[in-house]
Coordinates of C-alpha atoms in Angstrom, one line a residue:
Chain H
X14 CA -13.5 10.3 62.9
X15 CA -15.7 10.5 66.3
X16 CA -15.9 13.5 68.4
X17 CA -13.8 11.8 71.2
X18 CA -10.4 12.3 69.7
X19 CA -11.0 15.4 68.8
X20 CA -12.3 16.7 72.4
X21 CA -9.4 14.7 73.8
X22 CA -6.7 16.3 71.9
X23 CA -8.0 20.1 72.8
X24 CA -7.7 19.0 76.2
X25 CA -4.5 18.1 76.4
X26 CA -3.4 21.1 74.0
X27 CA -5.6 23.7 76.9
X28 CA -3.5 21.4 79.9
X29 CA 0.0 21.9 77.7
X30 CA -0.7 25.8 77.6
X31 CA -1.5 26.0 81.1
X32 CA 1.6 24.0 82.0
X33 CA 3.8 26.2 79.2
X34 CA 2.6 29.3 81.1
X35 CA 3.3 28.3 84.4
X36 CA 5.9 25.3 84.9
X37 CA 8.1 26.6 82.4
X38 CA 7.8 29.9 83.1
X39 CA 10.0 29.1 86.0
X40 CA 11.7 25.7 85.1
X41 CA 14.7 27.0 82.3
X42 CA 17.7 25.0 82.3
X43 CA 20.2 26.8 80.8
X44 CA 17.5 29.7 80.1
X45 CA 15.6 28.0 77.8
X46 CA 12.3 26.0 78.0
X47 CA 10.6 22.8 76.4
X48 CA 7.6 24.1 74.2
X49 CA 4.8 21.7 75.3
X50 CA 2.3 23.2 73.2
X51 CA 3.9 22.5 70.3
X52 CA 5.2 19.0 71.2
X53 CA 1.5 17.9 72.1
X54 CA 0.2 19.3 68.8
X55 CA 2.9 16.7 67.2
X56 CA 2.0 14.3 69.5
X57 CA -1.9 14.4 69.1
X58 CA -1.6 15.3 64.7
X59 CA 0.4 12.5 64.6
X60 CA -3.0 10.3 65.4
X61 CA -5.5 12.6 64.0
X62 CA -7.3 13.3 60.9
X63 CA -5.5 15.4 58.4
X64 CA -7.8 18.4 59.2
X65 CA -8.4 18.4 62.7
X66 CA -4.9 17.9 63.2
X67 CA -3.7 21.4 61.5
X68 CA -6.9 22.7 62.8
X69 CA -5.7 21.6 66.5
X70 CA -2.3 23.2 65.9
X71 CA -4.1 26.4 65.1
X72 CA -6.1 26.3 67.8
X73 CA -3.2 25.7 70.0
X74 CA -0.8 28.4 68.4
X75 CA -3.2 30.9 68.7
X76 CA -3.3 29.7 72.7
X77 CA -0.1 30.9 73.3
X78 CA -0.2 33.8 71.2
X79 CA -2.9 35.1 73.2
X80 CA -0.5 35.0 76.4
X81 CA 2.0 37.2 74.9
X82 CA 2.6 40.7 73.5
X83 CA 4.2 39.1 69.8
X84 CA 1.4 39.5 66.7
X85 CA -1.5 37.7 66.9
X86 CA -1.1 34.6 64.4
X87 CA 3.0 34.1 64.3
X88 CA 2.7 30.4 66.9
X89 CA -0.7 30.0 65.2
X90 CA 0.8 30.2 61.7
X91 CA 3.9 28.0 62.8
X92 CA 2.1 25.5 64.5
X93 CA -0.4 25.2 61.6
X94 CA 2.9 24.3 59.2
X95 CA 4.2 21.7 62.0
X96 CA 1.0 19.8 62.1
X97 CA 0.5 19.7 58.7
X98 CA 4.3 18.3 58.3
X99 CA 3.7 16.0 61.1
X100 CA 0.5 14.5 59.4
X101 CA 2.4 14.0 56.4
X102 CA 5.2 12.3 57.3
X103 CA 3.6 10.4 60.6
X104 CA 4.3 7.3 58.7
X105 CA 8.3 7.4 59.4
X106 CA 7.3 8.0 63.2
X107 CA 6.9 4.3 63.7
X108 CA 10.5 2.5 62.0
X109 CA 12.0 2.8 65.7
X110 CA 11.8 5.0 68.6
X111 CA 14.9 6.5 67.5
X112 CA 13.0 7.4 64.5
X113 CA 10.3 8.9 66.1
X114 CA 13.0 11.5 68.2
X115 CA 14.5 12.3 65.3
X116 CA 10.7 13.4 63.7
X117 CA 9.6 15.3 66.9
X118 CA 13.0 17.2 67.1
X119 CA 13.0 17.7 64.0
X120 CA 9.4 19.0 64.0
X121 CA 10.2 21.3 66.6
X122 CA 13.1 22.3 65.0
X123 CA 10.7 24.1 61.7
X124 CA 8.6 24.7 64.6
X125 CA 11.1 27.3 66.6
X126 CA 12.6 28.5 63.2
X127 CA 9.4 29.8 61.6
X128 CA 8.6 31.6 65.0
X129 CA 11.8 33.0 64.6
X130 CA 11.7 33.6 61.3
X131 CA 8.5 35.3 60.6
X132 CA 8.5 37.1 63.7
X133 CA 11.8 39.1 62.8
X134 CA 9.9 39.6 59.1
X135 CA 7.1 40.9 61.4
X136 CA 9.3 43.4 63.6
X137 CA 10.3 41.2 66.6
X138 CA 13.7 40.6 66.3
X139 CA 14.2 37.6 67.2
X140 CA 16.9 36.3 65.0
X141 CA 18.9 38.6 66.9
X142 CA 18.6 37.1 69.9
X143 CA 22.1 36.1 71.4
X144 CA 20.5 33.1 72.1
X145 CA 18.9 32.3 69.3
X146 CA 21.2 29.3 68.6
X147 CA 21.2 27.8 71.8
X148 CA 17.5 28.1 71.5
X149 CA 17.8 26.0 68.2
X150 CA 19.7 23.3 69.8
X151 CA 18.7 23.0 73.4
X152 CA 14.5 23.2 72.5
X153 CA 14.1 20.5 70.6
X154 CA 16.3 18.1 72.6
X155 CA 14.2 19.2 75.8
X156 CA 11.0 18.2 73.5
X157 CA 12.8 15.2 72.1
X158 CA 12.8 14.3 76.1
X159 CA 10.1 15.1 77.4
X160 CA 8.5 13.2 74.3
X161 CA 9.1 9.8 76.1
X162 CA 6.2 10.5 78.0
X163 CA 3.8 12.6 76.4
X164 CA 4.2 10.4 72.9
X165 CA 3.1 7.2 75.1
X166 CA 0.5 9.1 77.0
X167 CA -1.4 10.8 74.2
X168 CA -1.3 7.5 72.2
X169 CA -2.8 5.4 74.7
X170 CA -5.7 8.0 74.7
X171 CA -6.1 8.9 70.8
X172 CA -6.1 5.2 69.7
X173 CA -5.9 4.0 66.4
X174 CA -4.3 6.1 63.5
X175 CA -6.2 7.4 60.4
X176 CA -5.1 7.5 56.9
X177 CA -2.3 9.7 56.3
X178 CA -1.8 12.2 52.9
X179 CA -5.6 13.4 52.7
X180 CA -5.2 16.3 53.9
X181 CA -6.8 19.0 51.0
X182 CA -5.4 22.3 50.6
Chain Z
X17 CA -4.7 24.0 55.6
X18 CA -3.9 27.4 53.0
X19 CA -7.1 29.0 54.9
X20 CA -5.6 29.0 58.1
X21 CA -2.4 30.3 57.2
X22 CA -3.7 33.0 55.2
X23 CA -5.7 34.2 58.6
X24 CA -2.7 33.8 60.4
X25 CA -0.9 36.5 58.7
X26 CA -3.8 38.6 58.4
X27 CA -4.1 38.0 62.1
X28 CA -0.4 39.3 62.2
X29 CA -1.2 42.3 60.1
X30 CA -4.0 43.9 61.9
X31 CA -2.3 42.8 65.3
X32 CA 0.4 45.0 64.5
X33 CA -1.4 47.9 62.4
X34 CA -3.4 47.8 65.6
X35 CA -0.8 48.1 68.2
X36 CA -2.2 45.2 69.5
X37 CA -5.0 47.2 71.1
X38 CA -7.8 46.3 68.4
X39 CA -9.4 42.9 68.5
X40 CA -6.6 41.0 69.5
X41 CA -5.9 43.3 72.5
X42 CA -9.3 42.8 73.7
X43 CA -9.3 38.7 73.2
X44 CA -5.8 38.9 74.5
X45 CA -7.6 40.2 77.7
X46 CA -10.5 38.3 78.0
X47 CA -8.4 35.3 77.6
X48 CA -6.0 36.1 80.9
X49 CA -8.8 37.3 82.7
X50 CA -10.8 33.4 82.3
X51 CA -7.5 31.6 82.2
X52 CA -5.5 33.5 85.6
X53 CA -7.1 32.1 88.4
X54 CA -6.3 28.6 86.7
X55 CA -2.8 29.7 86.2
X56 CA -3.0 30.7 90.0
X57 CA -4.1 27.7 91.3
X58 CA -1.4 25.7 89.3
X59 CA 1.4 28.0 90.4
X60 CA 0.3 27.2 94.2
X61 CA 1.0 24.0 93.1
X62 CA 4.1 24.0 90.9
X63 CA 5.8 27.0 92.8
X64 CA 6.8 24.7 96.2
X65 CA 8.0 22.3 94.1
X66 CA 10.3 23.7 91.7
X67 CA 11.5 25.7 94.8
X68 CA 12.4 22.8 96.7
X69 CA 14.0 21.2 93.8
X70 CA 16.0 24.5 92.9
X71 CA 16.8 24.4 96.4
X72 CA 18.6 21.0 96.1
X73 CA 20.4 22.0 92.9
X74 CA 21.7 24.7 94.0
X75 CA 23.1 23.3 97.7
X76 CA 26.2 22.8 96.9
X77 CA 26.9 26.6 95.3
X78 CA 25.3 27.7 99.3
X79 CA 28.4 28.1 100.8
X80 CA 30.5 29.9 97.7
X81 CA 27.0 32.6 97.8
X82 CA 27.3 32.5 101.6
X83 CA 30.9 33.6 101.5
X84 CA 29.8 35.7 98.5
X85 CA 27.5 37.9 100.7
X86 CA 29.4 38.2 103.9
X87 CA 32.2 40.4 101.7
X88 CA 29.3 41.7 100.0
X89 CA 27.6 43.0 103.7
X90 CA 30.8 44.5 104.6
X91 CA 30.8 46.9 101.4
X92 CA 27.9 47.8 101.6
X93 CA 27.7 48.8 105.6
X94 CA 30.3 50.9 104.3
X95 CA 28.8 52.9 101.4
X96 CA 25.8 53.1 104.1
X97 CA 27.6 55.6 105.9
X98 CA 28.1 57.2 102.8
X99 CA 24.9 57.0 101.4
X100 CA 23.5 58.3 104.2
X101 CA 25.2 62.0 104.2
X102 CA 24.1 61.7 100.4
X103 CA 20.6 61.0 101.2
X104 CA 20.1 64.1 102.8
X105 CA 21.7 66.0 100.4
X106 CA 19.6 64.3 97.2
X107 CA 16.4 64.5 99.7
X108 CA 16.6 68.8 100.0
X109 CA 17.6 69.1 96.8
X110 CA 15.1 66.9 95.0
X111 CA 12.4 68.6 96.6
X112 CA 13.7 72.0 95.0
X113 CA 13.9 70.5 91.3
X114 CA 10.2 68.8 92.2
X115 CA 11.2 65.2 91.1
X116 CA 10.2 62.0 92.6
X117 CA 12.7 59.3 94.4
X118 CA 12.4 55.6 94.6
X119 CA 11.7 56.0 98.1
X120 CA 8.1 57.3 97.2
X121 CA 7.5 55.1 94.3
X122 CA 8.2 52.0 96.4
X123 CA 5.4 52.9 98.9
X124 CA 2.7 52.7 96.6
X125 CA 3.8 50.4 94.5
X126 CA 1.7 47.5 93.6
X127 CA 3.6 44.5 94.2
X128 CA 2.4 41.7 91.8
X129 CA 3.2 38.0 91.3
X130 CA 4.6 36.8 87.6
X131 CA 1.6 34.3 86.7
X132 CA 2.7 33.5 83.2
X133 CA 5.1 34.1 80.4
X134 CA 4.2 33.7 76.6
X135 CA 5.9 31.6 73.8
X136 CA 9.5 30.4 73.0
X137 CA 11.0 33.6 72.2
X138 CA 8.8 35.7 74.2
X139 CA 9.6 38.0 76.9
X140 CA 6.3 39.1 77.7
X141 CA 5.0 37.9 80.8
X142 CA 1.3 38.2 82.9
X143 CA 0.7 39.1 86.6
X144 CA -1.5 38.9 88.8
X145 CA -3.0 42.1 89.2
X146 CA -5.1 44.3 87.1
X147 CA -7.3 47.5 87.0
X148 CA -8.9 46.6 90.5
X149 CA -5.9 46.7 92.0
X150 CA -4.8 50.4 90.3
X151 CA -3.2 48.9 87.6
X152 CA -3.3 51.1 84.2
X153 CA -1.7 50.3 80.7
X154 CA 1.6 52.4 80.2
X155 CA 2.8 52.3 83.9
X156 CA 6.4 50.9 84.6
X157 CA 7.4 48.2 86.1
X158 CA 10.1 46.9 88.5
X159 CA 11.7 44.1 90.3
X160 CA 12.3 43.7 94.2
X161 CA 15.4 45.8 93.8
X162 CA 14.1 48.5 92.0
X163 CA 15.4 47.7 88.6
X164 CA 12.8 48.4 85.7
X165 CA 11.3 45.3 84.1
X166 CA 9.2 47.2 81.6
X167 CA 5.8 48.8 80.9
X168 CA 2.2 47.5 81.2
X169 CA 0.9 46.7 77.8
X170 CA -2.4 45.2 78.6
X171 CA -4.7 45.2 81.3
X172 CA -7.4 43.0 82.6
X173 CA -9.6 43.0 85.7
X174 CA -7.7 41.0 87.6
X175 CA -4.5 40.5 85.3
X176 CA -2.0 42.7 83.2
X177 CA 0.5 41.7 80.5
X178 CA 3.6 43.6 81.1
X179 CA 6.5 44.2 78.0
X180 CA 10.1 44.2 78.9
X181 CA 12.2 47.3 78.1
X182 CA 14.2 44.7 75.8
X183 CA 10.9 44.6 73.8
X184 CA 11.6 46.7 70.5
X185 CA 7.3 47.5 71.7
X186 CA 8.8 49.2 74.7
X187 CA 8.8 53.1 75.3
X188 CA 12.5 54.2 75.0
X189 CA 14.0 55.2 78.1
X190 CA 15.9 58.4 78.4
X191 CA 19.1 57.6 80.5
X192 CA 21.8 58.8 82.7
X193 CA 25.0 57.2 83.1
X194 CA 26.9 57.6 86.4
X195 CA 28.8 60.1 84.8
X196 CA 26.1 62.2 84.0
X197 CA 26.3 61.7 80.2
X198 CA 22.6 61.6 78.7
X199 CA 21.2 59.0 76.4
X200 CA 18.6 56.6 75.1
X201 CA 18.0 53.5 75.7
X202 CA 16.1 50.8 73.4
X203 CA 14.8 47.3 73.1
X204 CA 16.4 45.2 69.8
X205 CA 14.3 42.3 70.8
X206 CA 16.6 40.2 72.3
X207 CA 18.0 39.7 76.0
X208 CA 19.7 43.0 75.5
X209 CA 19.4 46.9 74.8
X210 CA 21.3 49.3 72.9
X211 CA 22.5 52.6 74.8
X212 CA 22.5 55.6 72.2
X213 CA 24.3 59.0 72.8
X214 CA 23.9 61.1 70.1
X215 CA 26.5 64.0 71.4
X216 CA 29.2 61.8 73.4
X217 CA 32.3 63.6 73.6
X218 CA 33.7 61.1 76.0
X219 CA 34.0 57.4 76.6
X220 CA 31.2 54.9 77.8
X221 CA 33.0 52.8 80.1
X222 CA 32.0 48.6 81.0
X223 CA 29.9 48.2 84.0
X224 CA 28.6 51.6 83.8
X225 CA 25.5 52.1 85.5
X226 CA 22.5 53.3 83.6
X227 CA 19.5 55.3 85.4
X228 CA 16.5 56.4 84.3
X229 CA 16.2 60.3 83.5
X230 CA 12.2 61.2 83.3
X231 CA 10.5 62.9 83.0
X232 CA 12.4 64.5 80.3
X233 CA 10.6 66.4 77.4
X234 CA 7.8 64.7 75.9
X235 CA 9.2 61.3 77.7
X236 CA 7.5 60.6 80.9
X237 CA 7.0 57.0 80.6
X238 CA 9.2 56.0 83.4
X239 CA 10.3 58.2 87.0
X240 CA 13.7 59.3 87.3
X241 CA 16.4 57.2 89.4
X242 CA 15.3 53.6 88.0
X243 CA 18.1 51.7 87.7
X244 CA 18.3 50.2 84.0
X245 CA 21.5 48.0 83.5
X246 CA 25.2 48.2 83.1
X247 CA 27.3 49.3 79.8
X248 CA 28.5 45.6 78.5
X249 CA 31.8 46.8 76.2
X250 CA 33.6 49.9 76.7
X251 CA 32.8 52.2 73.4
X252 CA 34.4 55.7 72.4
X253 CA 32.5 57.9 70.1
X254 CA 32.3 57.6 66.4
X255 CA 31.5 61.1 64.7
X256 CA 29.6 62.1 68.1
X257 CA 27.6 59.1 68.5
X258 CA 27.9 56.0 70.8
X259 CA 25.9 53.2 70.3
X260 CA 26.4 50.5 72.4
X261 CA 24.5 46.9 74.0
X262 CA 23.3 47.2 77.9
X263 CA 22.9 44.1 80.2
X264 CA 19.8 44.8 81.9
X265 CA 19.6 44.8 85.6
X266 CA 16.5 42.7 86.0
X267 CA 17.1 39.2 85.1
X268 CA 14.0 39.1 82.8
X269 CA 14.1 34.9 82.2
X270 CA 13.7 34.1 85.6
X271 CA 11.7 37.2 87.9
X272 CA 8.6 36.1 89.5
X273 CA 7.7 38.9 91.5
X274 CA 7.1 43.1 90.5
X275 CA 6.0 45.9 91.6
X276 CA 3.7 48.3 89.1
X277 CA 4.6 51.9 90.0
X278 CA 1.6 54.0 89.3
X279 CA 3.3 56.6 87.1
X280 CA 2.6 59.5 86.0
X281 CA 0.9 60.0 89.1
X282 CA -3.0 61.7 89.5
X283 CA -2.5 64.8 90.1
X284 CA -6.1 65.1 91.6
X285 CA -4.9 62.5 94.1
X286 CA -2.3 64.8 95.7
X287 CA -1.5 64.2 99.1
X288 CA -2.4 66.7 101.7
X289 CA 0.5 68.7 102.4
X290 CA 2.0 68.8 98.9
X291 CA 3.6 71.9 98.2
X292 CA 3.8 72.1 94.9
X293 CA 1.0 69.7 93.7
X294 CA 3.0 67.2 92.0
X295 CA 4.0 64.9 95.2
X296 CA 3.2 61.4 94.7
X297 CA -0.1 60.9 96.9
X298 CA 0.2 58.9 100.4
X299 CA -1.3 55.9 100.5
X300 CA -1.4 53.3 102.9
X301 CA 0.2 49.2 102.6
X302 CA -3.4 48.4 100.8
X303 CA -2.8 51.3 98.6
X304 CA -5.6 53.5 100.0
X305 CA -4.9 57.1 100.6
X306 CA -4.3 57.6 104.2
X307 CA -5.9 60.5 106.3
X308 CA -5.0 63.9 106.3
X309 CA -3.4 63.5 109.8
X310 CA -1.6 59.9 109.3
X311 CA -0.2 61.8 106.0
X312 CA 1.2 64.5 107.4
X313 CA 4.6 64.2 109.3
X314 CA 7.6 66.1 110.2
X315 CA 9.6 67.4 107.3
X316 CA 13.1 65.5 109.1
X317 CA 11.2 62.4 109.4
X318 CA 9.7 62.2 105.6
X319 CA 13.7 62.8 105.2
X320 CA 14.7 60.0 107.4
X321 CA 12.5 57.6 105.6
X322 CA 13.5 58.5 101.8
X323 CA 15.7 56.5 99.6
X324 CA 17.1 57.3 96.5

């Protein structure tokens, strides 16, 4: 795999973290936001190589965990997970593009848990949240959305897809 | 793959053993001190946007809030009245109990702009002003109406990340209700706090308002007379004890401009004129300490101007 993609895809995950911090630091319907971040490291693993494409969902949880005050490492481990699941099962993206919601909802979905998850193992909390479940169910359907354009967009720039299932652990 | 998780939750681990104030703390700021001009220059453009387009949403709900705060203008010329006898009251005897009022804290205040928030479930957010501007970790923070937000957690030339009081990382907050019943009050995590009174011996009512009572003991992380939040269910001890969830004043999802109050204040900084030492020092709209002679004023006027 060439440089290009790889360059391409840190771009757009530096852009999504900008526009996480800022844009949807103000736009919250209903008091919760898209996750951008995360729905470009699905968007971008889904074309990649198997290890680029968990090492860009590192690269991009660690991003955002550098912007808040929760440990060091919980996005970074959680994104890590969700690219490695979306490399694996990128094939089912393509059936339909009802198919490919589904996956990036779905995606999201283990995305947001984990967060939660491991962050209340790590002291935060946040499975207390009051709300924690509309979190669950509005966060994914805004990603599920605003995945009819960055889907398209990243895909006309990454290109053609790589082998999936090599990844080595 | 295994690699990178594994250094994810060491990552974790030392984050937290290190109050995030180790490594992390230190990339943490270099980060927001590169990235916050960029996140600056985006808000410039996002900001007129998304307030146009809130402006549009929210049109039709214009003349309900209109409505809303003609009623609301009419209470409050009256309590003005009342407030007013009060003020002078709180002003005299304030100055014989040496604490500090709003009124002070207010004028030298750093007012910042909210810049940037962190992840899904974060609460945390960034502004834009840092140690230049006066900004130190551990000083409190409050929105345009005086409510506390929370404390300053990290700080960066031109940038500080600030933790909510609903943060279970946020100092505790030793409280007064209106009633004059003592307590604490701490972050769980979530949207909300939990009020706890370890002596109650009478009810906690709904809607109860909740102010801040520092410096108190070893707890001077926040002035006295902040407002917190309001009691959310009325709660009636349990052997002695009340504990009990608090909406928070501050609407923490959506504030986008603070003020840093510069607490505990320098001693060494006092202003000419103190008394006692301990009076917050005068400084002017750029936060520079004014002259001897522009400081000192009529004891009825420094009066006048005060507001608890």
């Amino acid at each position: 795999m060439s440089a290009r993609p790889i360059a391409l895809s840190l771009i757009f995950v530096v852009l999504a973290v900008l526009i996480q911090t800022t844009l949807f630091n103000t736009v919250r319907p209903f008091g919760v936001g898209p996750d951008v971040v995360l729905l470009t490291v699905i968007a971008c693993a889904r074309w990649m190589e198997p290890e680029p494409g968990v090492l860009l969902g590192f690269t991009g949880g660690l991003m955002i965990d550098l912007f808040g005050s929760a440990p060091l490492g919980l996005q970074a481990l959680s994104f890590t997970l969700v690219a490695y699941a979306t490399v694996r099962t990128r094939d089912r993206f393509d059936y339909s593009a009802l198919s490919t919601g589904l996956a990036v909802g779905l995606l999201t979905l283990v995305g947001v848990v984990l967060v939660a998850v491991v962050g209340t193992l790590f002291g935060q909390g946040t499975l207390g949240s009051p709300d924690i479940l509309k979190t669950f169910l509005l966060l994914p359907i805004y990603n599920i959305v605003l995945g009819l354009a960055v889907l398209p967009m990243v895909a006309s720039y990454l290109g053609t897809r790589s082998p999936a299932g090599e990844l080595q652990l | 793959m295994v690699g990178l998780v594994v250094i994810s939750f060491l990552m974790m681990t030392f984050d937290i053993r290190s109050s995030s104030q180790g490594v992390g703390g230190t990339l943490r700021n270099g980060v927001q001190t590169v990235v916050a001009p960029l996140q600056s220059a985006m808000n410039a453009v996002i900001d007129p946007v998304v307030d146009f387009a809130d402006g549009l949403a929210n049109l039709a709900g214009l003349r309900l809030e209109n409505e809303r705060l003609r009623s609301r203008i009419e209470d409050l010329e009256r309590d003005v009245v009342h407030v007013a006898n009060l003020e002078a009251d709180v002003s005299e005897l304030s100055k014989l109990l040496d604490l500090r009022l709003l009124g002070d804290l207010q004028d030298i205040a750093v007012n910042a702009e909210v810049t940037a928030r962190g992840g899904t479930f974060e609460q945390s957010f960034t502004i834009n002003k840092g140690t230049v501007d006066g900004v130190q970790v551990g000083q409190p923070v409050v929105d345009a109406r005086g409510a506390l937000v929370g404390v300053v957690s990290d700080v960066a030339e031109h940038s500080a990340n600030v933790i909510p009081i609903t943060s279970r990382q946020a100092p505790a907050v030793t409280v007064r209700l209106s009633n004059g019943v003592r307590g604490s009050v701490e972050g769980q995590g979530t949207g909300r706090l939990i009020l706890s009174i370890l002596d109650a011996n009478q009810r906690v009512l709904e809607g109860q308002l909740l102010q801040t009572f520092g410096p108190f003991g070893s707890s001077d992380a926040y002035p006295k007379g902040l407002d917190v939040g309001t009691v959310l269910i009325s709660s009636t001890p349990q052997a002695g004890t009340i504990r009990v969830q608090v909406e928070p004043l501050a609407d923490l999802d959506r504030i986008e401009f603070v003020a840093v109050i510069p607490w505990p204040p320098d001693l060494e900084d006092t202003a000419p004129g103190s008394e006692n030492g301990t009076e917050l020092p005068a400084l002017d709209e750029n936060g520079n300490p004014i002259s001897e002679s522009d400081a000192e004023s009529p004891e009825g006027e420094s009066n006048e101007e005060t507001t608890p």
